[in-house]
């Protein structure tokens, strides 16, 4: 992927490599961001909850996630996961190629592919085939992560289709794909950020996105 570095785009994870709601951070990290946060629009009336933010080496917040609906368990570990209905919205700052804070290197630009990558990996963090032995999870997760990376690098490929979804009330194009684990989509806004999303049990076709006016209300 020419426009995204995986060293920058990694999502924070709990011990063992899985991202879980209980490990999500407080609102403080979100308040440090220099870009607007996005979530589902007012048509969604269910629970909303903070997850995690990702920052560069200099501490600048670069992306973060907001959950909507049921707080998901790892698919395959618990009974009833098919009844979970959730969507997670990932906001990624639209950064150009730039010098690192210490002046020793260059940080790559972010893009819609960045949002697609983060959303794809986010979905994997709540996925675990039930027939798989625990000892094989790391190998499976590494393989699936590489697949998510390759798919995010080829948004015009056959695995993706296009959806038009409202962002702040204005239709915007999104890249969309489904898998046995759930769905992933990614696009851009007019406010200088890229938006990705992933979920299960909620149809992506009826979603809309809107800027969060007061992220501190999520505390």
mmCIF file of C-alpha atoms in Angstrom:
data_model
loop_
_atom_site.group_PDB
_atom_site.id
_atom_site.type_symbol
_atom_site.label_atom_id
_atom_site.label_comp_id
_atom_site.label_asym_id
_atom_site.label_seq_id
_atom_site.Cartn_x
_atom_site.Cartn_y
_atom_site.Cartn_z
ATOM 1 C CA UNK A 1 0.000 0.000 0.000
ATOM 2 C CA UNK A 2 1.712 3.144 -1.164
ATOM 3 C CA UNK A 3 -0.142 5.571 1.042
ATOM 4 C CA UNK A 4 -0.247 3.801 4.392
ATOM 5 C CA UNK A 5 2.391 2.398 6.689
ATOM 6 C CA UNK A 6 1.335 -0.565 8.774
ATOM 7 C CA UNK A 7 3.665 0.653 11.497
ATOM 8 C CA UNK A 8 1.440 3.721 11.748
ATOM 9 C CA UNK A 9 -1.888 2.070 11.072
ATOM 10 C CA UNK A 10 -1.803 -0.637 13.736
ATOM 11 C CA UNK A 11 -4.764 -0.525 16.113
ATOM 12 C CA UNK A 12 -4.021 -0.667 19.836
ATOM 13 C CA UNK A 13 -4.679 -4.159 21.140
ATOM 14 C CA UNK A 14 -5.083 -5.869 24.426
ATOM 15 C CA UNK A 15 -2.870 -8.694 25.612
ATOM 16 C CA UNK A 16 -2.873 -11.561 23.141
ATOM 17 C CA UNK A 17 -3.475 -9.260 20.176
ATOM 18 C CA UNK A 18 -7.239 -8.907 20.481
ATOM 19 C CA UNK A 19 -8.963 -5.585 20.828
ATOM 20 C CA UNK A 20 -11.751 -5.730 23.385
ATOM 21 C CA UNK A 21 -14.228 -3.144 24.667
ATOM 22 C CA UNK A 22 -12.991 -3.535 28.253
ATOM 23 C CA UNK A 23 -9.595 -2.239 27.111
ATOM 24 C CA UNK A 24 -10.943 0.912 25.507
ATOM 25 C CA UNK A 25 -9.551 4.223 26.612
ATOM 26 C CA UNK A 26 -11.145 7.258 28.181
ATOM 27 C CA UNK A 27 -12.270 10.302 26.241
ATOM 28 C CA UNK A 28 -8.943 12.066 26.905
ATOM 29 C CA UNK A 29 -7.254 10.642 23.825
ATOM 30 C CA UNK A 30 -10.163 11.644 21.612
ATOM 31 C CA UNK A 31 -10.037 15.199 22.922
ATOM 32 C CA UNK A 32 -6.382 15.503 21.853
ATOM 33 C CA UNK A 33 -7.238 14.905 18.188
ATOM 34 C CA UNK A 34 -6.899 17.809 15.767
ATOM 35 C CA UNK A 35 -9.603 16.399 13.458
ATOM 36 C CA UNK A 36 -13.365 15.789 13.852
ATOM 37 C CA UNK A 37 -14.660 12.392 14.982
ATOM 38 C CA UNK A 38 -17.393 10.550 13.124
ATOM 39 C CA UNK A 39 -20.054 8.104 14.227
ATOM 40 C CA UNK A 40 -23.417 6.867 13.020
ATOM 41 C CA UNK A 41 -25.934 9.654 12.462
ATOM 42 C CA UNK A 42 -29.006 10.382 14.586
ATOM 43 C CA UNK A 43 -31.018 7.671 12.848
ATOM 44 C CA UNK A 44 -29.173 5.234 15.119
ATOM 45 C CA UNK A 45 -30.690 5.446 18.596
ATOM 46 C CA UNK A 46 -28.875 2.597 20.369
ATOM 47 C CA UNK A 47 -25.872 2.589 22.708
ATOM 48 C CA UNK A 48 -22.639 4.329 21.701
ATOM 49 C CA UNK A 49 -19.268 3.730 23.345
ATOM 50 C CA UNK A 50 -15.646 4.761 23.085
ATOM 51 C CA UNK A 51 -13.053 2.224 22.010
ATOM 52 C CA UNK A 52 -9.431 3.252 21.388
ATOM 53 C CA UNK A 53 -7.292 5.868 19.689
ATOM 54 C CA UNK A 54 -4.056 5.357 17.774
ATOM 55 C CA UNK A 55 -1.214 7.866 17.959
ATOM 56 C CA UNK A 56 2.076 8.521 16.185
ATOM 57 C CA UNK A 57 5.425 8.347 17.966
ATOM 58 C CA UNK A 58 5.180 12.035 18.857
ATOM 59 C CA UNK A 59 1.827 11.487 20.558
ATOM 60 C CA UNK A 60 -0.317 13.041 17.829
ATOM 61 C CA UNK A 61 -3.650 11.210 17.562
ATOM 62 C CA UNK A 62 -4.082 9.757 14.072
ATOM 63 C CA UNK A 63 -7.177 7.555 14.280
ATOM 64 C CA UNK A 64 -9.742 6.117 16.654
ATOM 65 C CA UNK A 65 -12.938 4.081 16.872
ATOM 66 C CA UNK A 66 -16.478 4.582 18.188
ATOM 67 C CA UNK A 67 -18.729 1.568 18.830
ATOM 68 C CA UNK A 68 -22.478 1.396 18.277
ATOM 69 C CA UNK A 69 -24.948 -1.239 19.411
ATOM 70 C CA UNK A 70 -23.992 -4.374 21.330
ATOM 71 C CA UNK A 71 -20.452 -4.522 22.682
ATOM 72 C CA UNK A 72 -19.168 -7.490 20.660
ATOM 73 C CA UNK A 73 -17.567 -10.600 22.046
ATOM 74 C CA UNK A 74 -15.003 -12.572 20.079
ATOM 75 C CA UNK A 75 -16.961 -14.555 17.516
ATOM 76 C CA UNK A 76 -16.546 -18.277 18.034
ATOM 77 C CA UNK A 77 -15.720 -18.009 21.742
ATOM 78 C CA UNK A 78 -19.200 -17.373 23.077
ATOM 79 C CA UNK A 79 -22.673 -18.591 22.325
ATOM 80 C CA UNK A 80 -25.144 -16.179 20.820
ATOM 81 C CA UNK A 81 -22.652 -14.070 18.901
ATOM 82 C CA UNK A 82 -24.901 -14.239 15.848
ATOM 83 C CA UNK A 83 -27.448 -12.178 17.785
ATOM 84 C CA UNK A 84 -24.983 -9.360 18.349
ATOM 85 C CA UNK A 85 -25.723 -6.226 16.386
ATOM 86 C CA UNK A 86 -22.891 -3.727 16.250
ATOM 87 C CA UNK A 87 -21.133 -1.258 13.999
ATOM 88 C CA UNK A 88 -17.799 0.386 14.710
ATOM 89 C CA UNK A 89 -16.864 3.646 12.982
ATOM 90 C CA UNK A 90 -13.159 4.388 12.483
ATOM 91 C CA UNK A 91 -12.034 7.974 11.875
ATOM 92 C CA UNK A 92 -8.605 8.506 10.272
ATOM 93 C CA UNK A 93 -6.931 11.904 9.956
ATOM 94 C CA UNK A 94 -6.257 12.798 6.320
ATOM 95 C CA UNK A 95 -2.529 13.466 6.617
ATOM 96 C CA UNK A 96 -0.135 14.159 3.729
ATOM 97 C CA UNK A 97 3.395 12.810 3.515
ATOM 98 C CA UNK A 98 5.278 14.622 6.285
ATOM 99 C CA UNK A 99 8.439 14.640 8.341
ATOM 100 C CA UNK A 100 8.480 12.757 11.617
ATOM 101 C CA UNK A 101 8.516 14.796 14.816
ATOM 102 C CA UNK A 102 12.217 14.117 15.412
ATOM 103 C CA UNK A 103 13.107 15.010 11.828
ATOM 104 C CA UNK A 104 14.768 11.661 11.161
ATOM 105 C CA UNK A 105 12.219 10.157 8.805
ATOM 106 C CA UNK A 106 9.087 10.563 6.724
ATOM 107 C CA UNK A 107 5.554 9.530 7.697
ATOM 108 C CA UNK A 108 3.484 8.232 4.814
ATOM 109 C CA UNK A 109 0.194 9.799 3.819
ATOM 110 C CA UNK A 110 -3.114 8.375 4.950
ATOM 111 C CA UNK A 111 -5.894 7.512 2.518
ATOM 112 C CA UNK A 112 -9.198 5.676 2.166
ATOM 113 C CA UNK A 113 -7.088 2.513 2.091
ATOM 114 C CA UNK A 114 -5.890 3.402 5.600
ATOM 115 C CA UNK A 115 -9.481 3.421 6.814
ATOM 116 C CA UNK A 116 -10.209 0.154 4.991
ATOM 117 C CA UNK A 117 -7.160 -1.482 6.576
ATOM 118 C CA UNK A 118 -8.042 -0.368 10.098
ATOM 119 C CA UNK A 119 -11.661 -1.451 9.678
ATOM 120 C CA UNK A 120 -10.629 -4.829 8.301
ATOM 121 C CA UNK A 121 -8.250 -5.501 11.173
ATOM 122 C CA UNK A 122 -10.845 -4.239 13.646
ATOM 123 C CA UNK A 123 -13.361 -6.806 12.446
ATOM 124 C CA UNK A 124 -10.751 -9.546 12.792
ATOM 125 C CA UNK A 125 -10.175 -8.588 16.427
ATOM 126 C CA UNK A 126 -13.677 -9.861 17.220
ATOM 127 C CA UNK A 127 -13.462 -12.978 15.059
ATOM 128 C CA UNK A 128 -12.277 -16.471 15.810
ATOM 129 C CA UNK A 129 -13.544 -19.548 13.927
ATOM 130 C CA UNK A 130 -15.155 -21.778 16.516
ATOM 131 C CA UNK A 131 -13.507 -24.958 15.226
ATOM 132 C CA UNK A 132 -10.012 -23.515 15.614
ATOM 133 C CA UNK A 133 -7.673 -24.558 18.398
ATOM 134 C CA UNK A 134 -6.368 -21.690 20.520
ATOM 135 C CA UNK A 135 -2.804 -22.561 19.584
ATOM 136 C CA UNK A 136 -3.572 -21.821 15.935
ATOM 137 C CA UNK A 137 -5.144 -18.406 16.485
ATOM 138 C CA UNK A 138 -1.938 -16.405 16.084
ATOM 139 C CA UNK A 139 -1.178 -18.043 12.732
ATOM 140 C CA UNK A 140 -4.754 -17.574 11.572
ATOM 141 C CA UNK A 141 -4.818 -13.937 12.680
ATOM 142 C CA UNK A 142 -1.523 -13.184 10.936
ATOM 143 C CA UNK A 143 -2.786 -14.740 7.713
ATOM 144 C CA UNK A 144 -6.100 -12.898 7.855
ATOM 145 C CA UNK A 145 -4.350 -9.616 8.682
ATOM 146 C CA UNK A 146 -2.184 -9.960 5.590
ATOM 147 C CA UNK A 147 -5.339 -10.607 3.582
ATOM 148 C CA UNK A 148 -6.996 -7.486 5.011
ATOM 149 C CA UNK A 149 -3.877 -5.507 4.093
ATOM 150 C CA UNK A 150 -3.920 -6.777 0.514
ATOM 151 C CA UNK A 151 -7.636 -6.063 0.140
ATOM 152 C CA UNK A 152 -7.245 -2.519 1.475
ATOM 153 C CA UNK A 153 -4.485 -1.954 -1.059
ATOM 154 C CA UNK A 154 -6.808 -2.889 -3.944
ATOM 155 C CA UNK A 155 -10.023 -0.940 -3.404
ATOM 156 C CA UNK A 156 -10.815 -1.137 -7.110
ATOM 157 C CA UNK A 157 -10.512 -4.929 -7.054
ATOM 158 C CA UNK A 158 -13.320 -7.479 -7.420
ATOM 159 C CA UNK A 159 -13.695 -7.994 -3.652
ATOM 160 C CA UNK A 160 -15.133 -4.497 -3.274
ATOM 161 C CA UNK A 161 -18.384 -2.940 -4.463
ATOM 162 C CA UNK A 162 -19.549 0.655 -4.187
ATOM 163 C CA UNK A 163 -22.184 2.086 -1.854
ATOM 164 C CA UNK A 164 -23.527 5.621 -1.596
ATOM 165 C CA UNK A 165 -24.123 6.519 2.049
ATOM 166 C CA UNK A 166 -24.919 9.870 3.665
ATOM 167 C CA UNK A 167 -22.151 11.710 5.500
ATOM 168 C CA UNK A 168 -23.411 14.824 7.274
ATOM 169 C CA UNK A 169 -26.513 14.468 5.130
ATOM 170 C CA UNK A 170 -24.640 14.433 1.803
ATOM 171 C CA UNK A 171 -24.300 11.202 -0.230
ATOM 172 C CA UNK A 172 -20.687 10.001 -0.438
ATOM 173 C CA UNK A 173 -19.138 6.975 -2.198
ATOM 174 C CA UNK A 174 -17.871 4.108 -0.060
ATOM 175 C CA UNK A 175 -15.970 0.928 -0.871
ATOM 176 C CA UNK A 176 -17.762 -2.066 0.647
ATOM 177 C CA UNK A 177 -17.077 -5.772 1.076
ATOM 178 C CA UNK A 178 -18.626 -8.661 2.970
ATOM 179 C CA UNK A 179 -17.082 -11.804 4.425
ATOM 180 C CA UNK A 180 -18.195 -14.670 6.622
ATOM 181 C CA UNK A 181 -17.108 -12.579 9.608
ATOM 182 C CA UNK A 182 -19.059 -9.396 8.847
ATOM 183 C CA UNK A 183 -18.732 -6.363 6.595
ATOM 184 C CA UNK A 184 -16.187 -3.579 6.063
ATOM 185 C CA UNK A 185 -16.509 -0.230 4.288
ATOM 186 C CA UNK A 186 -14.366 2.862 3.799
ATOM 187 C CA UNK A 187 -14.653 6.309 2.269
ATOM 188 C CA UNK A 188 -13.841 9.991 2.841
ATOM 189 C CA UNK A 189 -15.669 13.030 4.161
ATOM 190 C CA UNK A 190 -15.618 16.670 3.193
ATOM 191 C CA UNK A 191 -14.189 17.536 6.617
ATOM 192 C CA UNK A 192 -10.654 16.290 6.020
ATOM 193 C CA UNK A 193 -10.926 12.772 7.421
ATOM 194 C CA UNK A 194 -11.326 9.250 6.108
ATOM 195 C CA UNK A 195 -14.022 7.018 7.578
ATOM 196 C CA UNK A 196 -14.014 3.264 7.856
ATOM 197 C CA UNK A 197 -16.589 1.010 9.479
ATOM 198 C CA UNK A 198 -17.121 -2.653 10.266
ATOM 199 C CA UNK A 199 -19.875 -4.655 11.878
ATOM 200 C CA UNK A 200 -22.129 -7.667 12.159
ATOM 201 C CA UNK A 201 -25.879 -8.031 12.543
ATOM 202 C CA UNK A 202 -26.564 -4.481 11.289
ATOM 203 C CA UNK A 203 -26.990 -3.857 7.588
ATOM 204 C CA UNK A 204 -24.409 -1.475 6.188
ATOM 205 C CA UNK A 205 -26.833 -0.418 3.471
ATOM 206 C CA UNK A 206 -28.954 1.633 5.859
ATOM 207 C CA UNK A 207 -26.162 3.429 7.698
ATOM 208 C CA UNK A 208 -25.405 7.120 7.710
ATOM 209 C CA UNK A 209 -22.482 8.975 9.274
ATOM 210 C CA UNK A 210 -22.238 12.326 10.998
ATOM 211 C CA UNK A 211 -19.616 14.420 12.750
ATOM 212 C CA UNK A 212 -19.728 14.026 16.523
ATOM 213 C CA UNK A 213 -20.270 17.528 17.879
ATOM 214 C CA UNK A 214 -19.316 16.768 21.484
ATOM 215 C CA UNK A 215 -17.104 13.715 21.955
ATOM 216 C CA UNK A 216 -16.901 14.446 25.697
ATOM 217 C CA UNK A 217 -20.553 13.358 25.967
ATOM 218 C CA UNK A 218 -19.305 9.800 25.438
ATOM 219 C CA UNK A 219 -17.291 9.835 28.662
#
